[in-house]
CSV table of N, CA and C in Angstrom, one decimal:
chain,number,residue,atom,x,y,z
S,15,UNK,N,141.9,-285.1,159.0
S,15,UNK,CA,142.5,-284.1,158.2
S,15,UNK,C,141.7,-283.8,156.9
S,16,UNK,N,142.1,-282.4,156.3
S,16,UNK,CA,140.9,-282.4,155.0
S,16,UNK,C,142.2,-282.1,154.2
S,17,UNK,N,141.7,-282.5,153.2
S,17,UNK,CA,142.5,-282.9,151.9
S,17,UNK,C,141.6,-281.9,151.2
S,18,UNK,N,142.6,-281.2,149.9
S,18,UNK,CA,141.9,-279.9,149.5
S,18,UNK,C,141.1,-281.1,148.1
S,19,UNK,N,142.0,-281.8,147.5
S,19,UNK,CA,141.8,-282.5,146.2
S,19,UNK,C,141.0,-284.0,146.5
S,20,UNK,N,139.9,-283.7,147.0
S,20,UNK,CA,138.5,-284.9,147.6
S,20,UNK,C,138.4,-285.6,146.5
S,21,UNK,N,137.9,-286.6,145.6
S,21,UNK,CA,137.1,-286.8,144.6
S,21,UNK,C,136.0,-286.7,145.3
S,22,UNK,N,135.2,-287.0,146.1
S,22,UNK,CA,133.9,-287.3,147.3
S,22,UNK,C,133.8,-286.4,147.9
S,23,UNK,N,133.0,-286.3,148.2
S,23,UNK,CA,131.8,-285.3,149.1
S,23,UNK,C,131.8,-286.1,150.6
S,24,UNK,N,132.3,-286.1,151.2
S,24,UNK,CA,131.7,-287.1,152.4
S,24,UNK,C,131.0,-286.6,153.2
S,25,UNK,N,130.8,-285.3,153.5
S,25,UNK,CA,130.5,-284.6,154.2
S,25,UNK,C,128.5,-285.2,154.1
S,26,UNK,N,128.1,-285.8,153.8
S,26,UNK,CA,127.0,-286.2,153.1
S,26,UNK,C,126.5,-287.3,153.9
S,27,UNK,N,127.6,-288.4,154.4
S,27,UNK,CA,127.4,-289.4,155.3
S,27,UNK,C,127.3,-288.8,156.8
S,28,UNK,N,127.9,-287.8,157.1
S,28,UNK,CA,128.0,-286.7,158.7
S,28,UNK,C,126.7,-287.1,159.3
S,29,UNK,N,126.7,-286.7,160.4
S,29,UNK,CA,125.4,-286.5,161.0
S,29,UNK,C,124.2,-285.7,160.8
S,30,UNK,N,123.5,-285.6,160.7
S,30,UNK,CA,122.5,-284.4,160.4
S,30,UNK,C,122.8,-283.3,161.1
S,31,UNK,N,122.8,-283.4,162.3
S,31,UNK,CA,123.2,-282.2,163.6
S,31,UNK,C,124.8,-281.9,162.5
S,32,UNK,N,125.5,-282.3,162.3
S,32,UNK,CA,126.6,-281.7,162.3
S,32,UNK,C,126.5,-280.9,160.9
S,33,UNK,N,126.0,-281.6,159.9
S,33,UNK,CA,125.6,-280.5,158.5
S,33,UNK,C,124.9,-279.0,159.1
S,34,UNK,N,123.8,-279.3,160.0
S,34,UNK,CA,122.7,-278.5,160.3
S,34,UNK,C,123.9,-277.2,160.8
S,35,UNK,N,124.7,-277.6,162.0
S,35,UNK,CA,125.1,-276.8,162.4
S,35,UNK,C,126.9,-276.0,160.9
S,36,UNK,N,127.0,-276.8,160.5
S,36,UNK,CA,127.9,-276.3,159.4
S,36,UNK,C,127.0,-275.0,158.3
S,37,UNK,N,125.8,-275.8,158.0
S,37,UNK,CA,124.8,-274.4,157.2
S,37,UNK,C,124.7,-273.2,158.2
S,38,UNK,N,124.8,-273.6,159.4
S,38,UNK,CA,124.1,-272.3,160.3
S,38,UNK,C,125.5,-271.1,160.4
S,39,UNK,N,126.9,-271.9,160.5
S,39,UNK,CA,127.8,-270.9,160.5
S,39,UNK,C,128.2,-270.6,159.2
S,40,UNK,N,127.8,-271.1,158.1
S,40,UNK,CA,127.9,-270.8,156.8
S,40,UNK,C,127.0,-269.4,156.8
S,41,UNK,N,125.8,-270.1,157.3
S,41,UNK,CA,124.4,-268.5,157.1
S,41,UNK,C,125.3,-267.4,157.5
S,42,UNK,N,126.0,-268.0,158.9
S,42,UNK,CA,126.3,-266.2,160.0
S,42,UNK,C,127.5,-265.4,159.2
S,43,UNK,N,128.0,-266.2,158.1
S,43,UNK,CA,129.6,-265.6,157.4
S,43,UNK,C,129.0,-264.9,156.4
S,44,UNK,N,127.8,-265.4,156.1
S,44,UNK,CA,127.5,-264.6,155.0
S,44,UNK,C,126.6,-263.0,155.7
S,45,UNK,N,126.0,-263.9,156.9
S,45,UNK,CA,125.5,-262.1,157.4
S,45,UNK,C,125.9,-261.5,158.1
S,46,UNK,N,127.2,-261.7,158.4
S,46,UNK,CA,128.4,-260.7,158.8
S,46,UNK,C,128.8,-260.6,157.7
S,47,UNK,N,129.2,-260.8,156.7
S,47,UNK,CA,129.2,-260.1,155.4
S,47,UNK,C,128.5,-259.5,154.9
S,48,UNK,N,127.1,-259.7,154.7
S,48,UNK,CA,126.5,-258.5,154.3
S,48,UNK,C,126.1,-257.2,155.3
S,49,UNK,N,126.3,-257.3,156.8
S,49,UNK,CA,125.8,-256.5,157.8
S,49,UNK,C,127.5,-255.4,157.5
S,50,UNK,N,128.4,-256.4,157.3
S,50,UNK,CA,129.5,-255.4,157.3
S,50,UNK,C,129.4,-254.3,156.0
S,51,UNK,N,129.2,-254.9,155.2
S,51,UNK,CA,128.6,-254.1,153.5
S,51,UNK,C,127.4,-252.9,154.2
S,52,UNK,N,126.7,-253.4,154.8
S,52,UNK,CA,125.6,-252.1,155.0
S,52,UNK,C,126.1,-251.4,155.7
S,53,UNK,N,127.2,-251.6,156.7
S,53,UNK,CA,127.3,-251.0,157.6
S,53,UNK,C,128.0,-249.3,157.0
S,54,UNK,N,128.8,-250.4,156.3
S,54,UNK,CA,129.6,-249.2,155.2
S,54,UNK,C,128.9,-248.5,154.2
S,55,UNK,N,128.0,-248.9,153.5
S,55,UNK,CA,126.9,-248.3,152.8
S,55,UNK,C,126.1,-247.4,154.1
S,56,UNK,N,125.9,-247.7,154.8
S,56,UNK,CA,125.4,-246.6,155.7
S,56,UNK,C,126.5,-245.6,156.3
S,57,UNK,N,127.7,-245.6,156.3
S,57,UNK,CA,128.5,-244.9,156.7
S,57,UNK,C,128.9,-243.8,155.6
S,58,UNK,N,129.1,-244.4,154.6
S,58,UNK,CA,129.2,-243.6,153.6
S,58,UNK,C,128.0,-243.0,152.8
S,59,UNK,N,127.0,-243.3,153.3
S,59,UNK,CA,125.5,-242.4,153.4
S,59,UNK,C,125.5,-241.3,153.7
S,60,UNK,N,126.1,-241.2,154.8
S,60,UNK,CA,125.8,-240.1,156.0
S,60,UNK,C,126.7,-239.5,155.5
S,61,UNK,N,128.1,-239.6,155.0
S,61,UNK,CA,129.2,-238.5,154.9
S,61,UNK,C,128.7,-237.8,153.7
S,62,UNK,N,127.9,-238.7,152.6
S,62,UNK,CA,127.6,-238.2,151.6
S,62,UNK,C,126.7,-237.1,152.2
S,63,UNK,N,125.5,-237.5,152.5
S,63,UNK,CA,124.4,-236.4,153.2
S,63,UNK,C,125.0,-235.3,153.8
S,64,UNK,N,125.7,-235.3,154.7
S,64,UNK,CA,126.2,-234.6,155.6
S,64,UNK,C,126.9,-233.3,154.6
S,65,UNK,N,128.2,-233.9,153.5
S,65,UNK,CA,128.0,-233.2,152.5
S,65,UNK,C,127.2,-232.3,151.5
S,66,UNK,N,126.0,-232.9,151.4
S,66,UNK,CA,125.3,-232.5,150.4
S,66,UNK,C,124.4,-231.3,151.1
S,67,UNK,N,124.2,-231.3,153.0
S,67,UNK,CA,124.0,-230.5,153.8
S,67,UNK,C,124.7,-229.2,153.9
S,68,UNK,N,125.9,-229.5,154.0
S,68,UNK,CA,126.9,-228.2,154.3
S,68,UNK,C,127.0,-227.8,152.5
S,69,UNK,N,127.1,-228.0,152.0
S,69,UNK,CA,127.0,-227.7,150.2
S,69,UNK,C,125.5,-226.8,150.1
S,70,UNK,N,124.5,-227.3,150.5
S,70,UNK,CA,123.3,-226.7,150.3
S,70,UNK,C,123.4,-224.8,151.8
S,71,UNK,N,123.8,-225.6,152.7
S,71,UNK,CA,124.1,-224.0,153.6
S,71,UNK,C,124.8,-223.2,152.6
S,72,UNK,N,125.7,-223.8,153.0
S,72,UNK,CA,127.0,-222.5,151.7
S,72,UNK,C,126.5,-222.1,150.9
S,73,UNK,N,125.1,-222.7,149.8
S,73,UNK,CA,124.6,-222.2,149.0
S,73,UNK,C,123.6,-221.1,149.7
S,74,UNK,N,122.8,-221.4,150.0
S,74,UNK,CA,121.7,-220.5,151.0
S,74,UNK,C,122.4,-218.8,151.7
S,75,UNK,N,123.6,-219.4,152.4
S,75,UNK,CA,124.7,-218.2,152.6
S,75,UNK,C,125.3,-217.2,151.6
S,76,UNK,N,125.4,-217.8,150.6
S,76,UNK,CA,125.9,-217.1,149.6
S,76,UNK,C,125.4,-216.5,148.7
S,77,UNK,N,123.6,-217.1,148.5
S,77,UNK,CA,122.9,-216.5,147.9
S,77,UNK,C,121.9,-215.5,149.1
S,78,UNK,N,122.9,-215.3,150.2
S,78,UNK,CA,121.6,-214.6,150.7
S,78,UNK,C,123.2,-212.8,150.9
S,79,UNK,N,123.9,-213.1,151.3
S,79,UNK,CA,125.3,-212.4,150.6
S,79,UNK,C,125.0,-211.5,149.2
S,80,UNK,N,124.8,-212.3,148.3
S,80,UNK,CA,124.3,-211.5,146.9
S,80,UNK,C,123.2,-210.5,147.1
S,81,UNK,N,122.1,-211.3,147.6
S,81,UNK,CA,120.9,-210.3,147.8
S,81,UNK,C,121.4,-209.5,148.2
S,82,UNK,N,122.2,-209.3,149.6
S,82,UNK,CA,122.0,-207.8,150.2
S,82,UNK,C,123.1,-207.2,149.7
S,83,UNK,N,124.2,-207.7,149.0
S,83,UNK,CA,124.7,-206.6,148.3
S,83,UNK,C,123.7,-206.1,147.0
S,84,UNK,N,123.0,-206.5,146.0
S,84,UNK,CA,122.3,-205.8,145.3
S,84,UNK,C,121.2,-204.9,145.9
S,85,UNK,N,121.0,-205.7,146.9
S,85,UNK,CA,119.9,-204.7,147.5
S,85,UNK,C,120.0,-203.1,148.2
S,86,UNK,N,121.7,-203.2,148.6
S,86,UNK,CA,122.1,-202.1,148.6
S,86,UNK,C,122.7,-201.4,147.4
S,87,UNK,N,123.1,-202.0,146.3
S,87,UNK,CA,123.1,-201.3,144.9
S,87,UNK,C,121.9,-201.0,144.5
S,88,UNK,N,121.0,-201.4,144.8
S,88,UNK,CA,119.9,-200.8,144.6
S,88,UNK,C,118.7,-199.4,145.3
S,89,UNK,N,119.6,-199.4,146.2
S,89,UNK,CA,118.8,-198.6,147.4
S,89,UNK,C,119.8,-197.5,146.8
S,90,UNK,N,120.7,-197.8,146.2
S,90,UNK,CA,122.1,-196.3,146.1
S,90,UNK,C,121.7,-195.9,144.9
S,91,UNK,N,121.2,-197.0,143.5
S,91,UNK,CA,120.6,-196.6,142.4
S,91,UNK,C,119.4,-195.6,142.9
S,92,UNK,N,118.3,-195.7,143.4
S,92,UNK,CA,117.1,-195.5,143.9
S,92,UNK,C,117.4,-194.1,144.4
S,93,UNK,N,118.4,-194.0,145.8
S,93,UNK,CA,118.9,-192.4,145.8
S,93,UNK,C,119.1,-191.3,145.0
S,94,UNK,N,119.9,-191.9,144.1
S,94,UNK,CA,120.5,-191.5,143.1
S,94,UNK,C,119.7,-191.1,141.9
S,95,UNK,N,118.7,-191.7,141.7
S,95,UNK,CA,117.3,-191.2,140.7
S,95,UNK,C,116.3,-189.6,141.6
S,96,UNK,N,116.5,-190.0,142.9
S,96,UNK,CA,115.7,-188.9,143.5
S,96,UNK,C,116.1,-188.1,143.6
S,97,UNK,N,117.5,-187.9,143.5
S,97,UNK,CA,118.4,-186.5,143.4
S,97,UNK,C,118.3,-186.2,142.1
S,98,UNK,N,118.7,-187.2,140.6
S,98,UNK,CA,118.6,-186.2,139.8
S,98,UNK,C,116.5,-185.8,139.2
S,99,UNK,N,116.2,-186.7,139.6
S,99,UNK,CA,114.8,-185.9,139.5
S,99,UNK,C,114.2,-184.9,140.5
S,100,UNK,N,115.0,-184.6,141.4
S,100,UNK,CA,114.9,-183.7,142.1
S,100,UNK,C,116.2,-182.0,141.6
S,101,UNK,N,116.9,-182.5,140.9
S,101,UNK,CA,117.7,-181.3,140.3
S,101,UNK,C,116.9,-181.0,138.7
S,102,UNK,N,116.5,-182.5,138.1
S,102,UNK,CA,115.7,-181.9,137.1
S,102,UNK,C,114.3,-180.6,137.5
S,103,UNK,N,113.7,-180.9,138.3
S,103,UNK,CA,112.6,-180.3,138.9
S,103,UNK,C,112.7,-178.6,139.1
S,104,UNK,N,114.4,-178.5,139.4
S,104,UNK,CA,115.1,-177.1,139.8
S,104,UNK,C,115.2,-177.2,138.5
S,105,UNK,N,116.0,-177.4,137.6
S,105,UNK,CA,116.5,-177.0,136.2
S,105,UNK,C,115.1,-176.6,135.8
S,106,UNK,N,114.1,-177.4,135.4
S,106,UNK,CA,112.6,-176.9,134.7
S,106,UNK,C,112.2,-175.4,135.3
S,107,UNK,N,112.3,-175.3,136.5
S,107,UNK,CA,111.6,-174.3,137.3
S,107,UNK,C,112.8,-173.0,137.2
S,108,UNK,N,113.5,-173.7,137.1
S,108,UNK,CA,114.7,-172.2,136.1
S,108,UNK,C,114.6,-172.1,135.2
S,109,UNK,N,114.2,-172.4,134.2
S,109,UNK,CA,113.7,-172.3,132.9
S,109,UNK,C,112.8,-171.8,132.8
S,110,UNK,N,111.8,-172.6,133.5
S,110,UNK,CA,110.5,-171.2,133.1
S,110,UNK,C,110.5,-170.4,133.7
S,111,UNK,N,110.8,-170.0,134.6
S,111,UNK,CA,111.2,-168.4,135.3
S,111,UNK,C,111.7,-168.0,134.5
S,112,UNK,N,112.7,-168.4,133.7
S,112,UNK,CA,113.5,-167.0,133.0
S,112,UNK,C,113.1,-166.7,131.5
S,113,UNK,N,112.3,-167.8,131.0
S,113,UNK,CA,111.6,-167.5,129.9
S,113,UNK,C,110.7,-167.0,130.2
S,114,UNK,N,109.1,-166.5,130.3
S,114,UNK,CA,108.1,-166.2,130.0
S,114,UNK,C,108.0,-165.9,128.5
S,115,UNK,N,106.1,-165.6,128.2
S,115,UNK,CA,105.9,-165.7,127.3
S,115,UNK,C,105.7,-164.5,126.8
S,116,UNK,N,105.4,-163.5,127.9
S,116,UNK,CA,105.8,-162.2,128.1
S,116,UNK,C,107.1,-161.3,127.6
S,117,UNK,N,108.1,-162.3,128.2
S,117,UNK,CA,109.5,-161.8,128.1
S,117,UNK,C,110.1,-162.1,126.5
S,118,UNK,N,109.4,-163.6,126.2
S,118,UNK,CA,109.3,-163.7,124.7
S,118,UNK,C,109.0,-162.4,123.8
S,119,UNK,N,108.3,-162.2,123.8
S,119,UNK,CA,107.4,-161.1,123.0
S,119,UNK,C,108.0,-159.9,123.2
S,120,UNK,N,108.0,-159.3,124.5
S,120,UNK,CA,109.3,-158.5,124.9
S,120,UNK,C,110.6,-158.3,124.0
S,121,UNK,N,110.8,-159.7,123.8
S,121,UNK,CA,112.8,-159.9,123.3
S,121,UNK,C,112.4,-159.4,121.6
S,122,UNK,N,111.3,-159.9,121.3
S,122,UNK,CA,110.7,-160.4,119.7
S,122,UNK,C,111.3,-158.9,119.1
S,123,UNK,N,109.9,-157.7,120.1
S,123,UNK,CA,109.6,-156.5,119.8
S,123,UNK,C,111.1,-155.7,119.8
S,124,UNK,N,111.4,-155.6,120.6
S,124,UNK,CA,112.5,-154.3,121.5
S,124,UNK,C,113.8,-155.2,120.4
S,125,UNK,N,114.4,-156.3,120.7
S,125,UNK,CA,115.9,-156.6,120.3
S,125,UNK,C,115.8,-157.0,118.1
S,126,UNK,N,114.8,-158.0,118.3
S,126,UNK,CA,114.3,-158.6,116.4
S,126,UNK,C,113.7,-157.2,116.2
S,127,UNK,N,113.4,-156.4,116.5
S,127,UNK,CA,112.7,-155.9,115.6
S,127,UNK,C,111.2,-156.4,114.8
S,128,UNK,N,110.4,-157.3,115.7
S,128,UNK,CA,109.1,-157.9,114.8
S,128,UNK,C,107.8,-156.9,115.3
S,129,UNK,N,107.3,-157.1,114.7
S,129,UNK,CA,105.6,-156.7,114.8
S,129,UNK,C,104.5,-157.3,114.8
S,130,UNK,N,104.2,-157.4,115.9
S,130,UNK,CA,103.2,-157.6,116.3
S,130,UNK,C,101.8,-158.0,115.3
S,131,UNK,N,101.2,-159.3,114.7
S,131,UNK,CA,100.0,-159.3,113.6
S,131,UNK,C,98.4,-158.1,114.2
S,132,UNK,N,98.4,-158.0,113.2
S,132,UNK,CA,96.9,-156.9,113.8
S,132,UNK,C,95.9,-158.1,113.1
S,133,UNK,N,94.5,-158.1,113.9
S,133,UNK,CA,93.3,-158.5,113.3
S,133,UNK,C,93.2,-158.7,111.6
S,134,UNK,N,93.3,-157.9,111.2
S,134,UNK,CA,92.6,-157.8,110.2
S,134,UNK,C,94.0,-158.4,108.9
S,135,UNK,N,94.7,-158.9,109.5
S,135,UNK,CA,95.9,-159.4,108.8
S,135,UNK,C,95.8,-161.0,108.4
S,136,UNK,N,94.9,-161.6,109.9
S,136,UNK,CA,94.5,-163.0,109.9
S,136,UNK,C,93.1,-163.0,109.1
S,137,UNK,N,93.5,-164.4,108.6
S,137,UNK,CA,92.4,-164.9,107.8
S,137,UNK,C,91.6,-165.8,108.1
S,138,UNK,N,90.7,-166.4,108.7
S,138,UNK,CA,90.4,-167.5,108.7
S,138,UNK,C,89.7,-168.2,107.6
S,139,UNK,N,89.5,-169.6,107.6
S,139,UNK,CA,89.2,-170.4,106.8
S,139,UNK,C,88.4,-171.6,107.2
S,140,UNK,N,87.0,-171.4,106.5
S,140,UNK,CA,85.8,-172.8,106.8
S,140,UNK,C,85.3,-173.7,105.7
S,141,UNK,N,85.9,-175.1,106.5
S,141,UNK,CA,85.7,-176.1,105.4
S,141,UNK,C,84.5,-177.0,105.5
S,142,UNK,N,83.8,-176.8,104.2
S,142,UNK,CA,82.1,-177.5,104.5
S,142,UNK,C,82.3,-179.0,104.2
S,143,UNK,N,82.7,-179.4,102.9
S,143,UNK,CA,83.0,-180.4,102.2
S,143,UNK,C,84.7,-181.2,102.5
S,144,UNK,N,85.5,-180.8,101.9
S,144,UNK,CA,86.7,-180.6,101.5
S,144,UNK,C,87.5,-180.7,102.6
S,145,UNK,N,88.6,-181.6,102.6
S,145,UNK,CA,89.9,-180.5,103.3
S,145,UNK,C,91.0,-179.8,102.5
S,146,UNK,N,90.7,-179.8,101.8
S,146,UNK,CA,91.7,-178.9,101.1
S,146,UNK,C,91.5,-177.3,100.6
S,147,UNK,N,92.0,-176.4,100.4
S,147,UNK,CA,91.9,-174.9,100.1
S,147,UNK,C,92.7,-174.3,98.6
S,148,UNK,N,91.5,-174.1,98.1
S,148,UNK,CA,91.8,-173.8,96.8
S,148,UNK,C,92.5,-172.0,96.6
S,149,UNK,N,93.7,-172.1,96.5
S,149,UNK,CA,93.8,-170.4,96.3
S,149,UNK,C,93.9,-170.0,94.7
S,150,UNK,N,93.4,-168.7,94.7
S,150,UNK,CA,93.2,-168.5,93.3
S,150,UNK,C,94.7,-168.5,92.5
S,151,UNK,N,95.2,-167.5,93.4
S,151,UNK,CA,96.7,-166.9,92.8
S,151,UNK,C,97.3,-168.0,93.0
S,152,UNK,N,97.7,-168.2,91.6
S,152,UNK,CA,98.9,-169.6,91.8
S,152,UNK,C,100.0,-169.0,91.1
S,153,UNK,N,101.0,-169.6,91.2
S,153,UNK,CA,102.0,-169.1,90.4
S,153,UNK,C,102.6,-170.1,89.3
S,154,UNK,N,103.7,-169.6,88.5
S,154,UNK,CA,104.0,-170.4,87.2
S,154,UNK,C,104.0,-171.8,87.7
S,155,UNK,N,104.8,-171.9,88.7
S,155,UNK,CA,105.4,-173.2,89.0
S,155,UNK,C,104.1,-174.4,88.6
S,156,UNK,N,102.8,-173.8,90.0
S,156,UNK,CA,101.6,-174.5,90.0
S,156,UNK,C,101.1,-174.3,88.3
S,157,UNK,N,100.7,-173.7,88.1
S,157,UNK,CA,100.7,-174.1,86.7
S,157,UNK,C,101.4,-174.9,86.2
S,158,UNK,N,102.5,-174.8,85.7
S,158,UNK,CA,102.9,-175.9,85.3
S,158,UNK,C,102.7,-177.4,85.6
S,159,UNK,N,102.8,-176.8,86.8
S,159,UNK,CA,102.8,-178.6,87.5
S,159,UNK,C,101.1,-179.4,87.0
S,160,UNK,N,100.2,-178.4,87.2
S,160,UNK,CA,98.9,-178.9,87.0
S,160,UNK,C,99.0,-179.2,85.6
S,161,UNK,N,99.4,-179.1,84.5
S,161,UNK,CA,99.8,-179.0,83.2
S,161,UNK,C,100.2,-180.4,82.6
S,162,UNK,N,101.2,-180.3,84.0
S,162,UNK,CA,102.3,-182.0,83.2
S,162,UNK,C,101.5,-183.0,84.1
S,163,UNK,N,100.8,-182.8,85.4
S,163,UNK,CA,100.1,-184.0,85.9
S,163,UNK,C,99.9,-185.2,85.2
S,164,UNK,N,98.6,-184.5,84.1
S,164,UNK,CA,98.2,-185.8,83.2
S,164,UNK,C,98.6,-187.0,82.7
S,165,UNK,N,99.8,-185.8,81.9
S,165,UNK,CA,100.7,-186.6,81.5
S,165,UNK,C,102.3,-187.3,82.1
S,166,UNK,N,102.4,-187.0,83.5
S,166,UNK,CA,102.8,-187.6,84.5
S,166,UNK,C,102.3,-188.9,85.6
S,167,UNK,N,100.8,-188.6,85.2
S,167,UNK,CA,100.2,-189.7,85.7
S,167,UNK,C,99.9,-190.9,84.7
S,168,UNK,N,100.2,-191.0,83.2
S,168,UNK,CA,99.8,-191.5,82.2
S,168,UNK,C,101.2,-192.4,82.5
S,169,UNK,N,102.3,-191.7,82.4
S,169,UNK,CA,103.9,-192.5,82.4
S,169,UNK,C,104.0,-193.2,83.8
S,170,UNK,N,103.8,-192.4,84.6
S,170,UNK,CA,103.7,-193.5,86.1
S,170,UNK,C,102.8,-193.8,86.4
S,171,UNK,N,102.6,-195.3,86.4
S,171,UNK,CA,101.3,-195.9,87.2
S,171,UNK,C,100.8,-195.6,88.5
């Protein structure tokens, strides 16, 4: 009988064979205990994986979902630029048809009332040095103004 409260160890005087064999089913408790631990750590490996599998499809699926719907928002944007640069193209081409520069000059003469410049009305003007054009006729204003310069430029730096 074993008594839970030993002071002694007796197990010590046993046979050798019979220790030997007590270590050996001691070893197998423990590696059926750890084989059952892996076994589980591998089980719940796989569900994890297997998860992280179907999580990565549904990703792949749903980003391929988005693509073709923008890709069709895009192909309807794209349409939709060719038509109005295709109505712009008519608008321009109605416009200058109905203007000319002809018909301008036409509208100027016959409805405004304008006239036409003759030759001898234009002036031209050549600059050797200078860009600027000195005209003689000035009026009060320019005078004056050339007047107070000096002393406009004396008060503001």
């Amino acid at each position: 009988m074993e008594r839970i409260n030993v002071a002694y160890d007796l197990s010590f005087y046993e046979s050798e064979q019979e220790r030997h064999i007590a270590r050996k089913e001691k070893k197998q408790g423990v590696l059926i205990k750890a084989r059952s631990k892996f076994a589980l750590g591998q089980r719940i490996a796989g569900v994890l994986s297997i998860a992280v599998l179907f999580s990565l499809i549904i990703g792949v699926i749903s980003t391929n979902a988005a693509i073709a719907g923008y890709s069709s928002k895009i192909a309807q944007v794209n349409e939709d630029i060719v038509q109005l640069e295709s109505q712009r193209s008519y608008l321009q081409f109605t416009l200058d048809s109905r203007m000319t520069l002809d018909e301008i000059e036409s509208y100027a003469i016959n409805e405004l009332g304008m006239v036409k410049m003759d030759a001898s009305q234009k002036k031209y003007v050549e600059l050797k040095n200078e860009n600027k054009i000195v005209v003689n006729d000035s009026s009060v204003k320019e005078k004056l103004t050339k007047a107070i310069q000096p002393v406009m430029s004396y008060l503001l730096p």
